């Protein structure tokens, strides 16, 4: 069974203090790894898709990287508006296109 | 705004009742996925429809059913509701039937009293 573990569960940063979120996964045949951002009471908002080890993608202050066992979401000089829960999900190769999600990392950025 | 719409936003009902949640996918998307999000379980896949046909099922209870209509909107029916069914229910859509990104709607918050 596919498994996704995110750490830490919660992270509190000062504005401008860079850090990384971790997503460890176990899946037999990775089709893609997805990062989403979720604000309280809202639907997950798509950030990135990574398909193969070594791949990196960037968007503003966020950079996602992928290895064969884990993915990192690096946040550079975060701002208070980056506060949210960040979700990682994997999609397995095959005919079922479901996403298996981790429980997320709650990021709080203080001004 | 992802372009995926869900109604209603909130639903309060009693145990034993039946409710219907509605989802309209993004324009042009043929796939609809339903997920349940609870505090202890996180986001869990329920079911996937592609162009009107059921394609995959997750840990969906027998009391739950879904369908996708010719205009591609989808409905999730929850019956014989229990307290434990209280959760956020999200639908997501994607263009086709492969690895494309899934875009999520704003969700329906269901409270069973």
PDB file of C-alpha atoms in Angstrom:
ATOM      1  CA  UNK A   1       0.000   0.000   0.000  1.00  0.00           C
ATOM      2  CA  UNK A   2       1.205   3.491  -0.836  1.00  0.00           C
ATOM      3  CA  UNK A   3       2.370   5.566   2.132  1.00  0.00           C
ATOM      4  CA  UNK A   4       3.227   9.228   2.516  1.00  0.00           C
ATOM      5  CA  UNK A   5       4.724  10.689   5.691  1.00  0.00           C
ATOM      6  CA  UNK A   6       5.238  14.407   6.136  1.00  0.00           C
ATOM      7  CA  UNK A   7       7.436  16.088   8.702  1.00  0.00           C
ATOM      8  CA  UNK A   8       7.363  18.093  10.782  1.00  0.00           C
ATOM      9  CA  UNK A   9       3.652  18.095  11.614  1.00  0.00           C
ATOM     10  CA  UNK A  10       3.895  21.801  12.428  1.00  0.00           C
ATOM     11  CA  UNK A  11       6.551  24.429  11.824  1.00  0.00           C
ATOM     12  CA  UNK A  12       6.686  27.960  13.119  1.00  0.00           C
ATOM     13  CA  UNK A  13       9.060  30.412  11.400  1.00  0.00           C
ATOM     14  CA  UNK A  14       9.876  34.073  11.670  1.00  0.00           C
ATOM     15  CA  UNK A  15       9.395  36.124   8.528  1.00  0.00           C
ATOM     16  CA  UNK A  16      12.527  35.737   6.399  1.00  0.00           C
ATOM     17  CA  UNK A  17      13.659  32.523   8.135  1.00  0.00           C
ATOM     18  CA  UNK A  18      14.139  29.890   5.436  1.00  0.00           C
ATOM     19  CA  UNK A  19      13.397  26.213   6.050  1.00  0.00           C
ATOM     20  CA  UNK A  20      12.355  22.924   4.425  1.00  0.00           C
ATOM     21  CA  UNK A  21       9.408  20.562   4.689  1.00  0.00           C
ATOM     22  CA  UNK A  22       9.904  16.842   4.153  1.00  0.00           C
ATOM     23  CA  UNK A  23       7.727  14.275   2.392  1.00  0.00           C
ATOM     24  CA  UNK A  24       8.833  10.627   2.569  1.00  0.00           C
ATOM     25  CA  UNK A  25       6.988   8.177   0.368  1.00  0.00           C
ATOM     26  CA  UNK A  26       6.652   4.480  -0.375  1.00  0.00           C
ATOM     27  CA  UNK A  27       4.971   3.565  -3.643  1.00  0.00           C
ATOM     28  CA  UNK A  28       5.475   0.760  -6.095  1.00  0.00           C
ATOM     29  CA  UNK A  29       6.092   2.691  -9.268  1.00  0.00           C
ATOM     30  CA  UNK A  30       5.809   6.452  -8.874  1.00  0.00           C
ATOM     31  CA  UNK A  31       3.919   8.238 -11.609  1.00  0.00           C
ATOM     32  CA  UNK A  32       4.095  11.652  -9.947  1.00  0.00           C
ATOM     33  CA  UNK A  33       4.518  13.477  -6.653  1.00  0.00           C
ATOM     34  CA  UNK A  34       2.310  16.490  -6.035  1.00  0.00           C
ATOM     35  CA  UNK A  35       2.532  19.419  -3.634  1.00  0.00           C
ATOM     36  CA  UNK A  36      -0.575  21.339  -2.632  1.00  0.00           C
ATOM     37  CA  UNK A  37      -1.192  24.256  -0.301  1.00  0.00           C
ATOM     38  CA  UNK A  38      -4.366  24.305   1.795  1.00  0.00           C
ATOM     39  CA  UNK A  39      -5.731  27.281   3.708  1.00  0.00           C
ATOM     40  CA  UNK A  40      -8.171  26.628   6.592  1.00  0.00           C
ATOM     41  CA  UNK A  41     -11.600  25.575   5.337  1.00  0.00           C
ATOM     42  CA  UNK A  42     -10.514  25.767   1.680  1.00  0.00           C
ATOM     43  CA  UNK A  43      -9.706  23.234  -0.994  1.00  0.00           C
ATOM     44  CA  UNK A  44      -6.115  22.216  -1.734  1.00  0.00           C
ATOM     45  CA  UNK A  45      -4.406  24.550  -4.199  1.00  0.00           C
ATOM     46  CA  UNK A  46      -1.986  22.942  -6.665  1.00  0.00           C
ATOM     47  CA  UNK A  47       1.659  23.985  -6.422  1.00  0.00           C
ATOM     48  CA  UNK A  48       3.952  21.490  -8.192  1.00  0.00           C
ATOM     49  CA  UNK A  49       4.199  18.091  -9.846  1.00  0.00           C
ATOM     50  CA  UNK A  50       7.503  16.182  -9.882  1.00  0.00           C
ATOM     51  CA  UNK A  51       7.911  13.061 -11.997  1.00  0.00           C
ATOM     52  CA  UNK A  52      11.460  11.770 -11.618  1.00  0.00           C
ATOM     53  CA  UNK A  53      14.335  11.801  -9.143  1.00  0.00           C
ATOM     54  CA  UNK A  54      16.519  14.870  -9.537  1.00  0.00           C
ATOM     55  CA  UNK A  55      13.712  17.045 -10.817  1.00  0.00           C
ATOM     56  CA  UNK A  56      13.261  20.507  -9.277  1.00  0.00           C
ATOM     57  CA  UNK A  57      10.545  23.123  -9.686  1.00  0.00           C
ATOM     58  CA  UNK A  58      10.289  26.671  -8.385  1.00  0.00           C
ATOM     59  CA  UNK A  59       7.519  29.156  -7.830  1.00  0.00           C
ATOM     60  CA  UNK A  60       8.197  32.451  -6.079  1.00  0.00           C
ATOM     61  CA  UNK A  61       9.624  31.587  -2.646  1.00  0.00           C
ATOM     62  CA  UNK A  62       8.966  27.837  -3.008  1.00  0.00           C
ATOM     63  CA  UNK A  63      11.206  25.175  -4.501  1.00  0.00           C
ATOM     64  CA  UNK A  64      10.331  21.476  -4.656  1.00  0.00           C
ATOM     65  CA  UNK A  65      12.864  18.686  -5.150  1.00  0.00           C
ATOM     66  CA  UNK A  66      12.522  14.933  -5.562  1.00  0.00           C
ATOM     67  CA  UNK A  67      14.658  11.894  -4.766  1.00  0.00           C
ATOM     68  CA  UNK A  68      13.753   8.212  -5.005  1.00  0.00           C
ATOM     69  CA  UNK A  69      12.471   8.173  -1.418  1.00  0.00           C
ATOM     70  CA  UNK A  70      11.487  11.720  -0.511  1.00  0.00           C
ATOM     71  CA  UNK A  71      10.641  15.201  -1.610  1.00  0.00           C
ATOM     72  CA  UNK A  72      11.497  18.522  -0.029  1.00  0.00           C
ATOM     73  CA  UNK A  73       9.631  21.792  -0.200  1.00  0.00           C
ATOM     74  CA  UNK A  74      12.104  24.572   0.450  1.00  0.00           C
ATOM     75  CA  UNK A  75      10.720  27.931   1.537  1.00  0.00           C
ATOM     76  CA  UNK A  76      13.082  30.861   1.090  1.00  0.00           C
ATOM     77  CA  UNK A  77      12.542  34.077   3.084  1.00  0.00           C
ATOM     78  CA  UNK A  78       8.912  33.226   3.889  1.00  0.00           C
ATOM     79  CA  UNK A  79       6.234  35.857   4.449  1.00  0.00           C
ATOM     80  CA  UNK A  80       3.171  35.654   6.714  1.00  0.00           C
ATOM     81  CA  UNK A  81       0.992  34.965   3.662  1.00  0.00           C
ATOM     82  CA  UNK A  82       2.871  31.688   3.180  1.00  0.00           C
ATOM     83  CA  UNK A  83       1.195  30.382   6.338  1.00  0.00           C
ATOM     84  CA  UNK A  84      -0.902  27.333   5.384  1.00  0.00           C
ATOM     85  CA  UNK A  85      -0.911  23.553   5.497  1.00  0.00           C
ATOM     86  CA  UNK A  86       1.302  22.037   2.824  1.00  0.00           C
ATOM     87  CA  UNK A  87       0.199  18.657   1.529  1.00  0.00           C
ATOM     88  CA  UNK A  88       2.235  16.091  -0.359  1.00  0.00           C
ATOM     89  CA  UNK A  89       0.607  13.355  -2.450  1.00  0.00           C
ATOM     90  CA  UNK A  90       1.792  10.504  -4.653  1.00  0.00           C
ATOM     91  CA  UNK A  91       0.207   8.918  -7.684  1.00  0.00           C
ATOM     92  CA  UNK A  92       1.122   5.356  -8.604  1.00  0.00           C
ATOM     93  CA  UNK A  93       1.634   4.038 -12.118  1.00  0.00           C
ATOM     94  CA  UNK A  94      -1.305   1.962 -13.282  1.00  0.00           C
ATOM     95  CA  UNK A  95      -4.938   2.489 -14.078  1.00  0.00           C
ATOM     96  CA  UNK A  96      -5.989   4.053 -10.771  1.00  0.00           C
ATOM     97  CA  UNK A  97      -5.205   7.742 -10.777  1.00  0.00           C
ATOM     98  CA  UNK A  98      -6.017   8.401  -7.154  1.00  0.00           C
ATOM     99  CA  UNK A  99      -3.768  10.594  -5.044  1.00  0.00           C
ATOM    100  CA  UNK A 100      -2.481   9.254  -1.724  1.00  0.00           C
ATOM    101  CA  UNK A 101      -1.913  12.172   0.626  1.00  0.00           C
ATOM    102  CA  UNK A 102       0.239  12.741   3.661  1.00  0.00           C
ATOM    103  CA  UNK A 103      -1.299  14.445   6.672  1.00  0.00           C
ATOM    104  CA  UNK A 104       0.423  17.708   5.906  1.00  0.00           C
ATOM    105  CA  UNK A 105       2.719  20.227   7.567  1.00  0.00           C
ATOM    106  CA  UNK A 106       1.083  23.248   9.180  1.00  0.00           C
ATOM    107  CA  UNK A 107       3.359  26.220   8.506  1.00  0.00           C
ATOM    108  CA  UNK A 108       3.003  29.421  10.492  1.00  0.00           C
ATOM    109  CA  UNK A 109       5.113  32.438   9.549  1.00  0.00           C
ATOM    110  CA  UNK A 110       5.187  35.191  12.139  1.00  0.00           C
ATOM    111  CA  UNK A 111       5.807  38.832  11.114  1.00  0.00           C
TER     112      UNK A 111
ATOM    113  CA  UNK B   1     -10.181  29.955  -7.938  1.00  0.00           C
ATOM    114  CA  UNK B   2      -9.596  26.488  -9.426  1.00  0.00           C
ATOM    115  CA  UNK B   3     -12.701  26.548 -11.617  1.00  0.00           C
ATOM    116  CA  UNK B   4     -14.208  23.552  -9.791  1.00  0.00           C
ATOM    117  CA  UNK B   5     -17.481  24.355  -8.027  1.00  0.00           C
ATOM    118  CA  UNK B   6     -19.170  22.473  -5.216  1.00  0.00           C
ATOM    119  CA  UNK B   7     -22.539  22.908  -3.572  1.00  0.00           C
ATOM    120  CA  UNK B   8     -23.607  23.282  -0.874  1.00  0.00           C
ATOM    121  CA  UNK B   9     -20.744  24.830   1.094  1.00  0.00           C
ATOM    122  CA  UNK B  10     -22.149  23.650   4.404  1.00  0.00           C
ATOM    123  CA  UNK B  11     -24.606  20.921   5.296  1.00  0.00           C
ATOM    124  CA  UNK B  12     -25.977  20.075   8.728  1.00  0.00           C
ATOM    125  CA  UNK B  13     -28.123  16.992   9.075  1.00  0.00           C
ATOM    126  CA  UNK B  14     -29.086  14.239  11.495  1.00  0.00           C
ATOM    127  CA  UNK B  15     -27.968  10.639  11.831  1.00  0.00           C
ATOM    128  CA  UNK B  16     -29.813   8.265   9.536  1.00  0.00           C
ATOM    129  CA  UNK B  17     -30.482  10.909   6.900  1.00  0.00           C
ATOM    130  CA  UNK B  18     -29.380  11.036   3.260  1.00  0.00           C
ATOM    131  CA  UNK B  19     -27.630  13.945   1.508  1.00  0.00           C
ATOM    132  CA  UNK B  20     -26.382  14.729  -1.983  1.00  0.00           C
ATOM    133  CA  UNK B  21     -23.247  16.726  -2.682  1.00  0.00           C
ATOM    134  CA  UNK B  22     -22.756  18.266  -6.101  1.00  0.00           C
ATOM    135  CA  UNK B  23     -19.616  19.026  -8.084  1.00  0.00           C
ATOM    136  CA  UNK B  24     -19.079  20.783 -11.414  1.00  0.00           C
ATOM    137  CA  UNK B  25     -15.624  20.204 -12.906  1.00  0.00           C
ATOM    138  CA  UNK B  26     -13.488  22.785 -14.685  1.00  0.00           C
ATOM    139  CA  UNK B  27     -14.571  23.512 -18.214  1.00  0.00           C
ATOM    140  CA  UNK B  28     -13.174  20.808 -20.488  1.00  0.00           C
ATOM    141  CA  UNK B  29     -12.249  18.373 -17.719  1.00  0.00           C
ATOM    142  CA  UNK B  30     -13.632  14.862 -18.129  1.00  0.00           C
ATOM    143  CA  UNK B  31     -12.446  13.297 -14.858  1.00  0.00           C
ATOM    144  CA  UNK B  32     -13.983  13.880 -11.440  1.00  0.00           C
ATOM    145  CA  UNK B  33     -12.524  12.547  -8.192  1.00  0.00           C
ATOM    146  CA  UNK B  34     -14.116  12.600  -4.739  1.00  0.00           C
ATOM    147  CA  UNK B  35     -12.096  12.819  -1.521  1.00  0.00           C
ATOM    148  CA  UNK B  36     -13.019  12.909   2.151  1.00  0.00           C
ATOM    149  CA  UNK B  37     -10.963  14.926   4.641  1.00  0.00           C
ATOM    150  CA  UNK B  38     -11.297  14.296   8.355  1.00  0.00           C
ATOM    151  CA  UNK B  39      -9.053  15.510  11.168  1.00  0.00           C
ATOM    152  CA  UNK B  40      -7.641  12.088  12.005  1.00  0.00           C
ATOM    153  CA  UNK B  41      -7.471  10.493   8.524  1.00  0.00           C
ATOM    154  CA  UNK B  42      -6.405  13.363   6.316  1.00  0.00           C
ATOM    155  CA  UNK B  43      -7.473  13.395   2.660  1.00  0.00           C
ATOM    156  CA  UNK B  44      -8.763   9.995   1.531  1.00  0.00           C
ATOM    157  CA  UNK B  45      -9.694   9.029  -2.028  1.00  0.00           C
ATOM    158  CA  UNK B  46     -13.264   7.825  -2.463  1.00  0.00           C
ATOM    159  CA  UNK B  47     -14.052   7.377  -6.159  1.00  0.00           C
ATOM    160  CA  UNK B  48     -13.069   8.434  -9.698  1.00  0.00           C
ATOM    161  CA  UNK B  49     -15.319   8.970 -12.719  1.00  0.00           C
ATOM    162  CA  UNK B  50     -14.193   9.588 -16.272  1.00  0.00           C
ATOM    163  CA  UNK B  51     -16.656  10.806 -18.892  1.00  0.00           C
ATOM    164  CA  UNK B  52     -19.587   9.238 -17.087  1.00  0.00           C
ATOM    165  CA  UNK B  53     -17.970   5.927 -16.224  1.00  0.00           C
ATOM    166  CA  UNK B  54     -16.688   4.773 -12.854  1.00  0.00           C
ATOM    167  CA  UNK B  55     -12.936   4.149 -13.113  1.00  0.00           C
ATOM    168  CA  UNK B  56     -11.690   3.474  -9.600  1.00  0.00           C
ATOM    169  CA  UNK B  57     -12.905   3.106  -6.053  1.00  0.00           C
ATOM    170  CA  UNK B  58     -11.053   3.778  -2.843  1.00  0.00           C
ATOM    171  CA  UNK B  59     -12.237   3.030   0.672  1.00  0.00           C
ATOM    172  CA  UNK B  60     -15.741   4.207  -0.095  1.00  0.00           C
ATOM    173  CA  UNK B  61     -18.443   2.917   2.212  1.00  0.00           C
ATOM    174  CA  UNK B  62     -21.346   0.941   0.749  1.00  0.00           C
ATOM    175  CA  UNK B  63     -23.654   3.653   2.123  1.00  0.00           C
ATOM    176  CA  UNK B  64     -21.958   6.113  -0.258  1.00  0.00           C
ATOM    177  CA  UNK B  65     -22.484   6.224  -4.001  1.00  0.00           C
ATOM    178  CA  UNK B  66     -21.670   8.585  -6.815  1.00  0.00           C
ATOM    179  CA  UNK B  67     -22.436   9.229 -10.455  1.00  0.00           C
ATOM    180  CA  UNK B  68     -21.294  11.497 -13.251  1.00  0.00           C
ATOM    181  CA  UNK B  69     -23.901  12.884 -15.586  1.00  0.00           C
ATOM    182  CA  UNK B  70     -23.733  13.562 -19.367  1.00  0.00           C
ATOM    183  CA  UNK B  71     -22.977  17.242 -18.702  1.00  0.00           C
ATOM    184  CA  UNK B  72     -20.011  15.947 -16.610  1.00  0.00           C
ATOM    185  CA  UNK B  73     -21.177  17.230 -13.264  1.00  0.00           C
ATOM    186  CA  UNK B  74     -21.022  14.679 -10.475  1.00  0.00           C
ATOM    187  CA  UNK B  75     -23.016  13.915  -7.370  1.00  0.00           C
ATOM    188  CA  UNK B  76     -21.946  12.077  -4.238  1.00  0.00           C
ATOM    189  CA  UNK B  77     -24.795  10.503  -2.308  1.00  0.00           C
ATOM    190  CA  UNK B  78     -24.322   9.708   1.361  1.00  0.00           C
ATOM    191  CA  UNK B  79     -27.047   7.686   3.092  1.00  0.00           C
ATOM    192  CA  UNK B  80     -27.794   6.315   6.565  1.00  0.00           C
ATOM    193  CA  UNK B  81     -25.489   9.002   7.881  1.00  0.00           C
ATOM    194  CA  UNK B  82     -23.475   8.427  11.039  1.00  0.00           C
ATOM    195  CA  UNK B  83     -21.673  10.876  13.311  1.00  0.00           C
ATOM    196  CA  UNK B  84     -18.359   9.678  11.897  1.00  0.00           C
ATOM    197  CA  UNK B  85     -19.323  10.816   8.411  1.00  0.00           C
ATOM    198  CA  UNK B  86     -18.854  14.419   9.500  1.00  0.00           C
ATOM    199  CA  UNK B  87     -15.996  15.713   7.370  1.00  0.00           C
ATOM    200  CA  UNK B  88     -15.007  17.936   4.490  1.00  0.00           C
ATOM    201  CA  UNK B  89     -15.818  16.418   1.104  1.00  0.00           C
ATOM    202  CA  UNK B  90     -13.827  17.625  -1.868  1.00  0.00           C
ATOM    203  CA  UNK B  91     -14.136  16.945  -5.515  1.00  0.00           C
ATOM    204  CA  UNK B  92     -11.276  17.425  -7.929  1.00  0.00           C
ATOM    205  CA  UNK B  93     -11.164  17.394 -11.697  1.00  0.00           C
ATOM    206  CA  UNK B  94      -8.552  16.757 -14.350  1.00  0.00           C
ATOM    207  CA  UNK B  95      -8.490  16.981 -18.109  1.00  0.00           C
ATOM    208  CA  UNK B  96      -8.414  13.330 -19.031  1.00  0.00           C
ATOM    209  CA  UNK B  97      -7.796   9.922 -17.645  1.00  0.00           C
ATOM    210  CA  UNK B  98      -4.121   9.883 -16.849  1.00  0.00           C
ATOM    211  CA  UNK B  99      -1.540  11.660 -14.784  1.00  0.00           C
ATOM    212  CA  UNK B 100      -2.738  15.216 -15.207  1.00  0.00           C
ATOM    213  CA  UNK B 101      -2.921  17.471 -12.215  1.00  0.00           C
ATOM    214  CA  UNK B 102      -6.095  17.288 -10.167  1.00  0.00           C
ATOM    215  CA  UNK B 103      -7.634  20.649  -9.302  1.00  0.00           C
ATOM    216  CA  UNK B 104      -9.723  20.773  -6.161  1.00  0.00           C
ATOM    217  CA  UNK B 105     -12.988  22.519  -5.439  1.00  0.00           C
ATOM    218  CA  UNK B 106     -13.742  24.515  -2.273  1.00  0.00           C
ATOM    219  CA  UNK B 107     -15.372  21.539  -0.550  1.00  0.00           C
ATOM    220  CA  UNK B 108     -18.612  20.792   1.270  1.00  0.00           C
ATOM    221  CA  UNK B 109     -18.466  20.709   5.044  1.00  0.00           C
ATOM    222  CA  UNK B 110     -20.854  18.052   6.355  1.00  0.00           C
ATOM    223  CA  UNK B 111     -21.883  17.973   9.986  1.00  0.00           C
ATOM    224  CA  UNK B 112     -23.964  15.024  11.181  1.00  0.00           C
ATOM    225  CA  UNK B 113     -25.648  15.588  14.542  1.00  0.00           C
TER     226      UNK B 113
END
